[in-house]
Amino acid sequence: MRRMGEVREINVEARTVELAFSSTTPVRRWFGDEVLSHDADAVVLDRLLDGGAVLVGHNWDDQVGVVQSARVDSDGVGRAVVRFGKSARANEIFQDIVDGIRQHVSVGYRVITISEEIREGQPNLVTVTRWEPFEISVVPVPADPTVGIGRGLENPPEAGGAEARQTGGENAGAVAEPNDTGQRETQMKTIITRDAEGNLVRAKVDENDQIIEVIEVLERAGAAETAIVQRAQEQEAARVRELTELGREYGAPDLATEMIAGRHGVSDMRERLLDHLHQRSTQDRQLSERSGIGLTDSETEQFSFLRAIRALANPTDRSAQEAAAFEFEVSDAAAEAQGRDAQGVMVPMDVLMRAPLNTGSGGATAADTGGNTIANPLLTQSFIQMLRARTILLQLATPLMGLVGNPDIPTQEGGAAGYWIGEDDEAAEDLLSLGQRQFSPKTVAAYSEITRRTLKQSSMDIEALVRSDLALALASKLDLAGFYGTGTDDQPLGIANTNGVNVVDFAGAGSGGGVAMPTWAEVIQMESDIAAANADVNRMAYVQNAKMRGHFKSTQKFDGTNGAPIWESDNTVNGYRGEVTNQIANGDVFHGDFGNVLVGMWGGLDITVDPYTHSRRGRLRIVTMQDADYVLRHPAGLCYGTDAS
């Protein structure tokens, strides 16, 4: 059972709230008017005092705090002091209470004994003479405002149903049946159960759930068995048919077979269709089957960027060509696997994905690769990891490495719809709106420069430096395209220009560099627009540039109130992760679940060397080219905030 109460006093520093959770005011239930006794021995507070849970909406999986103290005062009101945690969810709920957005509380309790009075012409009066509260919840919708804030509406609980399971155990919702005496003290209750013959009955039972009196026979034993078996067979055939069709439509017959064998439903199949492409096991399979050229671990460790660059920079130097013989052989194999010619040296995905331990050569001396100068491992990260570490979007997005061709990606275009059905009607499976978007490789080129003297160094730190510079050169271009790519002129389509992405127009009073800067309300609106599309998740983030972070740090959420800035001390915004990159334009903010952004990279990094542009200065320009593209799997899960004016 549940009752509503009110918030009394808030201590922001201690994160505590004093509240009233119960009173003696009658509440209309399905069985009559209920009154909770608040006599000295009527309320059992043991469970509340033993670390009782503070929940959201009576959801046992959504705990945000703990009960610190509880009491029943002489005015017939139950009161408690609760303390909220520091998780993102707890911070969200506590801040809403501080801001006056969430004002209502409710108590979940178990009825132990009752006293019932039969009243002519009006509902019976049921006094709960002994009861046990076991959790206090923050709730959104009150129904009865007579106790400060209000109470929650309830439907008659079905025995063993969701209400009983959610609100507290074996006796939740138990109410005594009336009798002819007009008033009595009892622990007897009415439940739906099976009798000794297997009939489904509504019966009065004692405290041990033993049937005392059968009130109604709901279903005779065995009467529905044939119909149940037939319906089960029809449903199983429909399940197999729909799973098979989904597997065939989206090119995943093996997944359909797995789901059929595992007794999974169509909804499970849809989730797997949306997620299986970016799972690690799928990435590894794509890498090994499509883009890898079969290098062993030892061979990937031998590949040296420096040797390849030296050979490209000095095409007439026989010793440089011989030293890079292995790199040229690997490049030819990678180019053949990709079905295109390399402009310089093609570095296969085998090398890009692996963190090499050294640059020992096949045919080159240890001194040539730095093996005699530094004994530590060459790198702690692979080239791809270095690339991701230098970008914001590639860190937050879902990578798909080693693509071949133009693969189709299943995307979520909308949600499932609910509907009402009649008695004995079969619930039809509503197809989740799935679509397809195609990855199409776009070539991003970037360059870095290195002096000839540096290139001649043998230290493995130089190899690491070269790889790092190449990763940085590519990362900035890839990151910018992911946010602002136009989809034209050989660019990918970025978040800001993708149809279906939520857009919030910043028209706030603040300004910076001639553009409007967002207010706290507009920051909240970005989250609200995503939530309205049922796309909000805990892993969302806000991404902005350094100037916007400065604006957030110097702007209060509410003018003249608590003085709290938008940018919070734990580097979060509105309870979500805050990320900063100067790739974002002044006045812009991106928000959402960036895991919806799929970044595809085709196998092979093409490296060419330009020794002519800065030949008089003795510099080499190293040009890198990588095929990549972006696809938004669920655009409604992202929001773009900007000054549209």
XYZ file of C-alpha atoms in Angstrom:
645
model
C 0.000 0.000 0.000
C 1.064 3.613 -0.482
C 0.362 6.982 1.082
C 1.414 10.465 0.056
C 3.198 12.982 2.281
C 5.001 16.289 2.065
C 8.519 17.766 2.011
C 9.181 19.895 5.095
C 12.783 21.132 5.331
C 15.871 20.846 3.097
C 19.536 20.969 4.151
C 21.490 21.434 0.906
C 24.913 21.052 2.513
C 24.066 17.819 4.342
C 21.906 16.599 1.390
C 19.054 15.809 3.805
C 15.314 16.415 3.583
C 12.848 16.342 6.494
C 9.437 15.191 5.337
C 6.039 13.958 6.519
C 5.152 10.582 5.060
C 1.862 9.571 6.760
C -1.143 10.898 8.711
C -4.509 9.785 10.124
C -6.549 11.401 7.347
C -8.897 8.859 5.681
C -8.006 7.795 2.158
C -10.537 6.303 -0.267
C -9.453 2.812 -1.352
C -11.206 0.267 -3.524
C -12.456 -1.503 -0.379
C -13.614 1.611 1.532
C -12.167 4.495 3.526
C -8.816 3.588 5.068
C -7.327 5.215 8.169
C -3.800 4.507 9.392
C -3.641 4.371 13.158
C -0.772 6.394 14.641
C -1.111 5.110 18.208
C 2.064 4.399 20.159
C 2.287 0.720 19.158
C 0.512 0.903 15.764
C 3.482 1.790 13.529
C 6.387 -0.669 13.247
C 9.407 1.486 12.290
C 12.081 -1.223 12.441
C 12.629 -1.464 8.676
C 12.750 2.302 8.138
C 15.216 2.758 10.996
C 17.422 -0.045 9.651
C 18.566 1.915 6.590
C 15.196 2.162 4.871
C 15.423 2.971 1.157
C 14.506 6.262 -0.525
C 13.200 5.387 -4.016
C 11.805 7.138 -7.082
C 8.223 6.193 -7.886
C 8.317 3.060 -5.667
C 10.753 1.455 -8.095
C 12.954 -0.920 -6.099
C 15.661 -0.646 -8.784
C 15.829 3.159 -8.501
C 17.236 3.945 -5.036
C 18.538 7.499 -4.556
C 18.907 7.779 -0.770
C 18.485 6.293 2.700
C 16.271 6.994 5.728
C 18.355 8.455 8.556
C 15.615 8.713 11.172
C 11.869 8.162 11.476
C 9.286 8.862 14.153
C 5.550 9.199 14.845
C 4.682 12.512 16.511
C 1.858 13.241 18.944
C -0.108 15.095 16.234
C -0.623 11.770 14.434
C 1.902 12.374 11.662
C 4.785 10.107 10.632
C 7.951 12.070 9.877
C 11.435 11.140 8.665
C 14.792 12.648 7.770
C 16.232 11.185 4.550
C 19.673 11.666 3.004
C 20.334 11.597 -0.750
C 23.361 9.941 -2.399
C 25.878 11.522 -4.774
C 25.265 9.465 -7.917
C 24.113 11.274 -11.061
C 20.565 9.975 -10.542
C 20.513 10.976 -6.851
C 21.927 14.430 -7.714
C 19.195 14.883 -10.321
C 16.356 14.049 -7.899
C 17.835 16.062 -5.004
C 18.363 19.127 -7.202
C 14.743 18.886 -8.401
C 13.619 18.875 -4.740
C 15.846 21.872 -3.954
C 14.438 23.686 -7.006
C 10.862 22.928 -5.947
C 10.164 20.753 -8.990
C 9.595 17.535 -7.034
C 7.527 18.252 -3.908
C 5.667 15.030 -3.257
C 6.597 11.925 -1.321
C 4.854 8.611 -0.769
C 5.324 5.773 1.699
C 5.143 2.076 0.850
C 3.815 -0.020 3.743
C 2.605 -3.471 4.772
C -0.745 -3.984 6.512
C -0.523 -6.275 9.560
C -3.935 -6.014 11.305
C -7.126 -4.075 10.632
C -10.410 -3.146 12.264
C -13.415 -2.789 9.960
C -16.683 -0.904 10.561
C -19.730 -1.471 8.329
C -21.418 1.860 7.531
C -24.874 2.078 5.963
C -25.057 4.164 2.785
C -21.342 4.921 2.676
C -18.057 3.057 2.224
C -16.882 0.846 5.071
C -14.340 2.387 7.446
C -11.182 0.268 7.602
C -8.740 1.233 10.353
C -5.267 -0.240 9.981
C -4.459 -0.879 13.639
C -0.915 -2.122 13.007
C 1.233 -1.480 9.940
C 4.860 -1.366 8.846
C 6.360 1.278 6.511
C 9.377 -0.042 4.585
C 10.330 2.603 1.980
C 9.800 6.277 1.179
C 9.507 7.386 -2.456
C 9.752 10.636 -4.386
C 6.684 10.682 -6.663
C 5.465 13.081 -9.364
C 1.640 13.024 -9.315
C -0.498 13.628 -6.193
C -4.210 12.837 -6.008
C -5.431 13.988 -2.573
C -4.074 17.352 -1.320
C -5.420 17.055 2.243
C -2.049 16.216 3.795
C 0.222 18.993 2.638
C 0.962 17.703 -0.823
C -1.359 14.846 -1.672
C -1.741 11.108 -2.101
C -1.321 8.586 -4.869
C -4.276 7.052 -6.686
C -4.498 3.270 -6.581
C -6.374 0.469 -8.306
C -7.513 -2.681 -6.521
C -4.411 -4.886 -6.159
C -4.486 -8.344 -7.690
C -3.003 -10.931 -5.333
C 0.522 -11.747 -6.370
C 0.363 -8.997 -9.032
C 2.706 -6.120 -9.782
C 1.293 -3.963 -6.938
C 1.958 -6.640 -4.341
C 5.419 -7.361 -5.661
C 6.382 -3.719 -5.821
C 5.081 -2.462 -2.495
C 6.260 -4.869 0.020
C 5.892 -8.552 0.219
C 3.428 -11.143 1.276
C 0.729 -9.012 2.933
C 0.928 -5.857 0.801
C -2.596 -4.666 0.062
C -4.239 -7.246 2.366
C -7.690 -6.200 3.607
C -10.096 -8.110 5.832
C -13.462 -9.159 4.512
C -16.475 -7.564 6.234
C -18.724 -9.703 8.422
C -22.132 -9.415 10.002
C -20.929 -8.086 13.384
C -20.045 -4.704 11.866
C -16.574 -4.565 13.498
C -13.794 -7.060 14.234
C -10.032 -7.480 14.654
C -8.582 -9.964 12.124
C -5.613 -10.951 10.006
C -7.648 -12.885 7.430
C -7.318 -11.780 3.792
C -8.716 -12.545 0.342
C -6.437 -13.830 -2.416
C -6.593 -15.624 -5.778
C -5.042 -19.093 -5.527
C -5.488 -22.754 -6.494
C -7.379 -25.154 -4.279
C -6.544 -28.807 -3.639
C -8.275 -29.876 -6.904
C -6.300 -27.373 -8.948
C -9.199 -24.959 -9.488
C -8.350 -21.252 -9.677
C -10.398 -19.614 -6.908
C -10.859 -16.377 -4.994
C -10.809 -17.418 -1.342
C -10.431 -16.223 2.222
C -7.184 -17.473 3.768
C -5.617 -17.340 7.223
C -2.213 -15.908 8.136
C -0.582 -19.094 6.787
C -2.381 -18.727 3.402
C -4.572 -21.755 4.138
C -8.010 -21.544 2.481
C -10.789 -20.882 5.000
C -13.631 -20.176 2.573
C -13.928 -20.284 -1.226
C -15.741 -17.158 -2.435
C -15.670 -17.796 -6.184
C -14.355 -20.393 -8.639
C -12.642 -18.504 -11.446
C -11.499 -21.432 -13.607
C -12.032 -25.182 -13.375
C -8.939 -27.340 -13.463
C -8.138 -28.606 -16.963
C -10.884 -26.638 -18.704
C -8.489 -24.314 -20.537
C -5.575 -26.685 -21.070
C -6.413 -27.510 -24.697
C -6.882 -23.856 -25.625
C -3.649 -22.911 -23.847
C -1.661 -25.558 -25.694
C -3.115 -24.526 -29.052
C -2.420 -20.840 -28.416
C 1.121 -21.608 -27.299
C 1.767 -23.538 -30.514
C 0.421 -20.682 -32.640
C 2.507 -18.120 -30.771
C 5.660 -20.227 -31.124
C 5.119 -20.600 -34.865
C 4.603 -16.838 -35.196
C 7.764 -16.183 -33.155
C 9.902 -18.449 -35.346
C 8.429 -16.996 -38.530
C 9.026 -13.357 -37.539
C 12.558 -14.013 -36.257
C 13.421 -15.809 -39.492
C 12.012 -12.944 -41.584
C 13.973 -10.327 -39.610
C 17.162 -12.346 -39.973
C 16.670 -12.668 -43.722
C 15.722 -8.980 -44.199
C 18.750 -7.628 -42.329
C 21.272 -10.235 -43.426
C 21.568 -11.898 -40.014
C 20.318 -15.499 -40.430
C 22.799 -16.827 -37.859
C 21.527 -14.336 -35.292
C 17.929 -15.367 -36.032
C 18.833 -19.037 -35.504
C 20.532 -18.156 -32.220
C 17.493 -16.201 -30.994
C 15.099 -19.002 -31.954
C 17.176 -21.616 -30.140
C 17.513 -19.380 -27.079
C 13.738 -18.913 -26.809
C 14.107 -15.146 -27.283
C 11.320 -12.901 -28.523
C 11.047 -10.531 -31.457
C 11.842 -7.494 -29.269
C 15.119 -9.138 -28.216
C 15.961 -9.738 -31.866
C 15.403 -6.056 -32.698
C 17.715 -4.953 -29.914
C 20.429 -7.303 -31.125
C 19.993 -6.100 -34.709
C 20.615 -2.527 -33.586
C 23.578 -3.327 -31.353
C 25.469 -6.246 -32.824
C 27.445 -4.200 -35.376
C 29.323 -2.197 -32.758
C 30.045 -5.008 -30.342
C 33.700 -5.810 -29.924
C 33.369 -9.356 -31.137
C 31.884 -8.119 -34.421
C 34.638 -5.570 -34.863
C 37.300 -8.212 -34.328
C 35.597 -10.526 -36.815
C 35.380 -7.764 -39.440
C 39.023 -6.907 -38.857
C 40.325 -10.452 -39.189
C 38.063 -11.548 -42.037
C 37.910 -8.402 -44.153
C 40.762 -5.964 -43.628
C 43.542 -8.005 -42.074
C 46.248 -9.427 -44.280
C 47.213 -12.223 -41.936
C 50.235 -10.702 -40.182
C 51.439 -12.494 -37.089
C 52.023 -10.621 -33.838
C 55.740 -10.716 -34.488
C 55.302 -9.283 -37.981
C 53.089 -6.406 -36.830
C 55.759 -5.502 -34.279
C 58.359 -5.270 -37.039
C 56.500 -2.644 -39.075
C 58.218 0.772 -38.760
C 56.673 4.066 -39.893
C 60.139 5.643 -39.886
C 61.688 3.082 -42.234
C 58.791 3.501 -44.661
C 59.040 7.303 -44.562
C 62.834 7.224 -45.058
C 62.404 4.995 -48.103
C 59.694 7.217 -49.584
C 61.778 10.354 -48.972
C 64.901 8.833 -50.568
C 63.768 6.726 -53.525
C 67.339 6.531 -54.899
C 68.910 5.475 -51.618
C 69.457 1.740 -52.007
C 70.079 1.126 -48.302
C 66.824 2.914 -47.356
C 64.897 0.845 -49.913
C 66.389 -2.405 -48.645
C 65.714 -1.485 -45.014
C 62.023 -0.891 -45.874
C 61.588 -4.046 -47.931
C 59.304 -5.576 -45.332
C 57.156 -2.414 -45.122
C 56.743 -2.301 -48.925
C 55.764 -5.984 -49.001
C 53.140 -5.417 -46.306
C 51.883 -2.312 -48.146
C 51.396 -4.265 -51.386
C 49.412 -6.958 -49.566
C 47.231 -4.342 -47.830
C 46.537 -2.490 -51.084
C 45.554 -5.740 -52.785
C 43.213 -6.623 -49.905
C 41.588 -3.185 -50.196
C 41.299 -3.423 -53.972
C 43.091 -0.123 -54.628
C 46.587 1.192 -55.230
C 48.503 2.916 -52.461
C 49.689 6.477 -53.119
C 52.733 5.808 -50.956
C 52.805 3.088 -48.294
C 49.588 1.429 -47.156
C 49.666 0.609 -43.431
C 47.248 -2.316 -42.850
C 44.725 -2.421 -40.016
C 46.721 -5.251 -38.432
C 49.445 -2.707 -37.622
C 47.141 0.216 -36.830
C 45.151 -1.762 -34.269
C 48.093 -3.373 -32.505
C 50.329 -1.757 -29.879
C 53.815 -2.835 -31.087
C 56.431 -3.886 -28.580
C 59.455 -2.861 -30.658
C 60.503 -1.983 -34.183
C 62.957 -4.797 -34.680
C 63.415 -5.500 -38.350
C 63.785 -8.339 -40.658
C 67.079 -7.471 -42.280
C 67.697 -4.131 -40.517
C 70.068 -3.826 -37.597
C 69.017 -3.150 -34.050
C 70.693 0.233 -34.149
C 68.669 1.177 -37.224
C 65.420 0.792 -35.299
C 66.572 2.096 -31.979
C 66.814 -1.299 -30.378
C 70.211 -0.493 -28.849
C 69.190 2.842 -27.393
C 65.897 2.219 -25.562
C 64.870 -1.077 -24.006
C 61.312 -0.029 -23.086
C 58.326 -0.901 -25.286
C 57.911 1.365 -28.290
C 54.328 2.438 -27.626
C 51.712 1.942 -24.962
C 48.880 2.397 -27.462
C 48.052 1.390 -30.993
C 47.802 4.042 -33.718
C 43.981 3.790 -33.631
C 43.986 4.299 -29.849
C 46.250 7.323 -30.287
C 43.850 8.670 -32.915
C 40.865 8.318 -30.589
C 42.734 9.837 -27.651
C 43.206 13.067 -29.621
C 39.538 13.565 -30.442
C 36.377 14.032 -28.410
C 33.846 12.549 -30.821
C 35.873 9.423 -31.571
C 36.135 8.821 -27.805
C 32.370 9.112 -27.339
C 31.199 7.517 -30.596
C 30.928 3.841 -31.512
C 33.828 2.815 -33.806
C 33.475 0.277 -36.612
C 36.955 -0.561 -37.852
C 38.145 -2.412 -40.938
C 35.073 -1.860 -43.149
C 34.980 -3.089 -46.736
C 32.624 -1.856 -49.442
C 29.522 0.187 -48.524
C 27.851 -1.708 -45.664
C 24.220 -1.042 -44.695
C 23.618 -0.191 -41.032
C 20.209 -0.898 -39.397
C 18.929 2.226 -37.643
C 16.027 3.000 -35.316
C 13.557 5.347 -36.993
C 10.842 5.326 -34.313
C 9.456 3.523 -31.296
C 6.922 0.736 -30.887
C 3.256 1.671 -30.430
C 0.952 0.322 -27.728
C -2.697 -0.615 -28.168
C -5.661 -2.113 -26.305
C -6.994 -5.596 -27.032
C -10.169 -7.388 -26.127
C -10.687 -10.530 -24.038
C -9.026 -13.591 -25.593
C -7.575 -11.515 -28.452
C -4.029 -12.276 -29.514
C -1.525 -9.461 -29.048
C 0.038 -8.759 -32.442
C 3.749 -7.960 -32.571
C 4.159 -4.276 -33.436
C 7.198 -3.894 -35.655
C 9.717 -1.388 -34.366
C 10.413 1.089 -37.131
C 13.812 0.069 -38.469
C 15.635 1.700 -41.338
C 18.936 1.398 -43.117
C 21.705 3.897 -43.736
C 24.715 3.180 -45.842
C 28.324 3.847 -44.968
C 30.126 5.453 -47.895
C 33.882 6.004 -47.611
C 35.135 9.601 -47.711
C 38.859 10.241 -47.792
C 40.266 12.557 -45.143
C 43.804 13.826 -45.747
C 46.083 15.587 -43.282
C 49.763 16.256 -43.040
C 52.570 16.703 -40.576
C 56.128 17.926 -41.095
C 59.432 16.543 -39.880
C 63.022 17.607 -40.417
C 65.487 15.339 -42.179
C 67.729 15.460 -39.112
C 64.896 14.188 -36.932
C 64.132 11.441 -39.431
C 67.705 10.180 -39.117
C 67.351 9.612 -35.360
C 67.316 5.989 -34.188
C 65.388 6.456 -30.946
C 62.101 4.647 -30.660
C 60.723 7.824 -29.095
C 60.990 9.418 -32.553
C 58.883 6.602 -34.006
C 56.312 7.248 -31.297
C 56.455 10.992 -32.012
C 55.877 10.469 -35.735
C 52.890 8.212 -35.123
C 51.486 10.677 -32.604
C 51.807 13.627 -34.979
C 50.115 11.706 -37.797
C 47.258 10.706 -35.464
C 46.816 14.330 -34.338
C 46.720 15.594 -37.924
C 43.952 13.149 -38.850
C 42.045 13.480 -35.573
C 41.279 17.180 -35.899
C 39.772 16.720 -39.380
C 37.757 13.652 -38.391
C 36.432 15.329 -35.244
C 35.329 18.496 -37.051
C 33.527 16.518 -39.771
C 31.679 14.463 -37.173
C 30.171 17.618 -35.682
C 29.772 19.900 -38.725
C 30.281 17.808 -41.882
C 28.025 19.001 -44.726
C 27.564 15.679 -46.513
C 28.687 17.413 -49.727
C 32.078 18.119 -51.316
C 33.325 14.660 -50.297
C 32.604 15.317 -46.583
C 30.709 13.018 -44.194
C 27.364 14.230 -42.845
C 27.904 15.619 -39.332
C 25.547 15.839 -36.354
C 24.630 19.501 -36.909
C 23.359 18.805 -40.450
C 21.594 15.459 -39.913
C 17.803 15.328 -40.204
C 16.074 14.235 -37.012
C 18.618 15.741 -34.610
C 16.911 18.006 -32.043
C 17.791 21.712 -32.369
C 17.550 24.338 -29.609
C 17.843 28.011 -30.594
C 19.951 29.885 -28.035
C 18.319 33.266 -27.606
C 19.533 33.837 -24.044
C 20.500 37.183 -22.564
C 24.178 36.262 -22.340
C 26.436 36.938 -25.310
C 29.954 36.084 -26.356
C 31.724 37.046 -29.548
C 28.502 38.391 -31.073
C 26.482 35.180 -30.546
C 23.851 34.395 -27.931
C 25.034 32.214 -25.073
C 22.614 29.696 -23.542
C 20.780 30.188 -20.276
C 20.295 27.407 -17.732
C 16.740 26.936 -19.019
C 18.044 26.396 -22.562
C 20.626 23.887 -21.330
C 17.787 21.984 -19.631
C 15.684 22.225 -22.804
C 18.332 20.259 -24.724
C 17.908 17.350 -22.314
C 14.113 17.714 -22.327
C 13.881 17.531 -26.133
C 15.851 14.282 -26.134
C 13.743 12.875 -23.285
C 10.568 13.760 -25.188
C 11.802 11.432 -27.945
C 12.370 8.678 -25.339
C 16.079 8.741 -26.196
C 17.622 9.976 -22.934
C 20.085 7.682 -21.166
C 22.494 8.085 -18.251
C 25.587 8.028 -20.499
C 24.730 11.292 -22.293
C 27.233 14.174 -22.366
C 27.489 17.890 -23.137
C 30.242 18.931 -25.578
C 31.303 22.571 -26.009
C 34.424 24.688 -26.526
C 36.575 26.386 -23.883
C 34.731 29.719 -24.151
C 31.423 28.021 -23.506
C 32.896 26.250 -20.486
C 33.986 29.680 -19.194
C 30.448 30.968 -19.734
C 29.002 27.984 -17.859
C 31.450 28.475 -14.982
C 30.538 32.141 -14.602
C 26.771 31.864 -15.110
C 24.427 30.982 -12.248
C 21.651 28.511 -12.842
C 19.131 30.795 -11.116
C 19.914 34.479 -10.703
C 20.170 35.606 -7.091
C 19.331 32.210 -5.568
C 21.806 29.472 -4.706
C 24.765 30.860 -6.640
C 25.499 27.462 -8.258
C 27.111 27.765 -11.725
C 25.965 25.751 -14.742
C 29.382 24.021 -14.895
C 29.493 21.942 -11.739
C 32.531 21.179 -9.582
C 32.707 17.545 -10.719
C 33.055 18.660 -14.373
C 29.450 17.871 -15.197
C 26.660 19.931 -16.748
C 23.115 19.225 -15.598
C 24.364 15.997 -14.036
C 25.942 14.737 -17.279
C 29.564 14.451 -18.389
C 31.052 17.699 -19.696
C 33.601 17.551 -22.535
C 35.548 20.422 -24.077
C 37.003 20.710 -27.585
C 37.753 23.837 -29.578
C 36.428 22.081 -32.666
C 33.010 23.331 -31.506
C 32.087 26.779 -32.832
C 31.560 29.689 -30.443
C 28.045 29.642 -29.021
C 27.345 25.992 -29.923
C 26.675 23.049 -27.603
C 26.099 19.390 -28.531
C 24.269 17.069 -26.111
C 23.065 13.490 -26.118
C 24.112 9.874 -26.289
C 27.080 10.018 -28.651
C 27.128 6.223 -28.736
C 24.452 6.705 -31.429
C 27.203 8.104 -33.671
C 28.796 5.283 -35.645
C 32.212 6.115 -37.099
C 33.335 3.716 -39.797
C 36.954 3.419 -40.881
C 38.067 1.403 -43.877
C 41.218 -0.644 -43.468
C 44.572 0.905 -44.304
C 46.299 4.231 -43.677
C 47.916 5.607 -46.850
C 51.177 7.489 -46.149
C 52.960 9.588 -48.775
C 55.992 11.861 -48.456
C 56.489 15.278 -50.062
C 60.229 16.164 -49.980
C 59.871 19.154 -52.329
C 57.562 21.770 -50.774
C 60.082 22.704 -48.074
C 63.189 21.241 -49.663
C 65.256 24.398 -49.082
C 64.575 24.088 -45.338
C 65.313 20.389 -45.228
C 61.772 19.496 -44.135
C 59.621 16.563 -45.190
C 55.855 16.876 -45.424
C 54.180 13.584 -44.509
C 50.657 13.276 -45.935
C 48.217 10.714 -44.510
C 44.934 9.615 -46.073
C 42.234 7.568 -44.348
C 38.782 6.508 -45.596
C 36.072 7.209 -43.005
C 32.374 8.057 -42.660
C 29.762 8.838 -39.965
C 26.244 7.434 -39.534
C 23.765 8.468 -36.812
C 21.883 5.379 -35.697
C 19.222 7.276 -33.702
C 19.306 11.047 -34.468
C 16.636 11.859 -31.868
C 19.144 10.840 -29.193
C 21.227 13.977 -29.938
C 20.611 17.717 -29.669
C 22.396 20.657 -31.319
C 22.181 23.972 -29.487
C 23.152 27.115 -31.405
C 22.315 30.758 -31.966
C 20.111 30.253 -35.004
C 19.815 33.985 -35.590
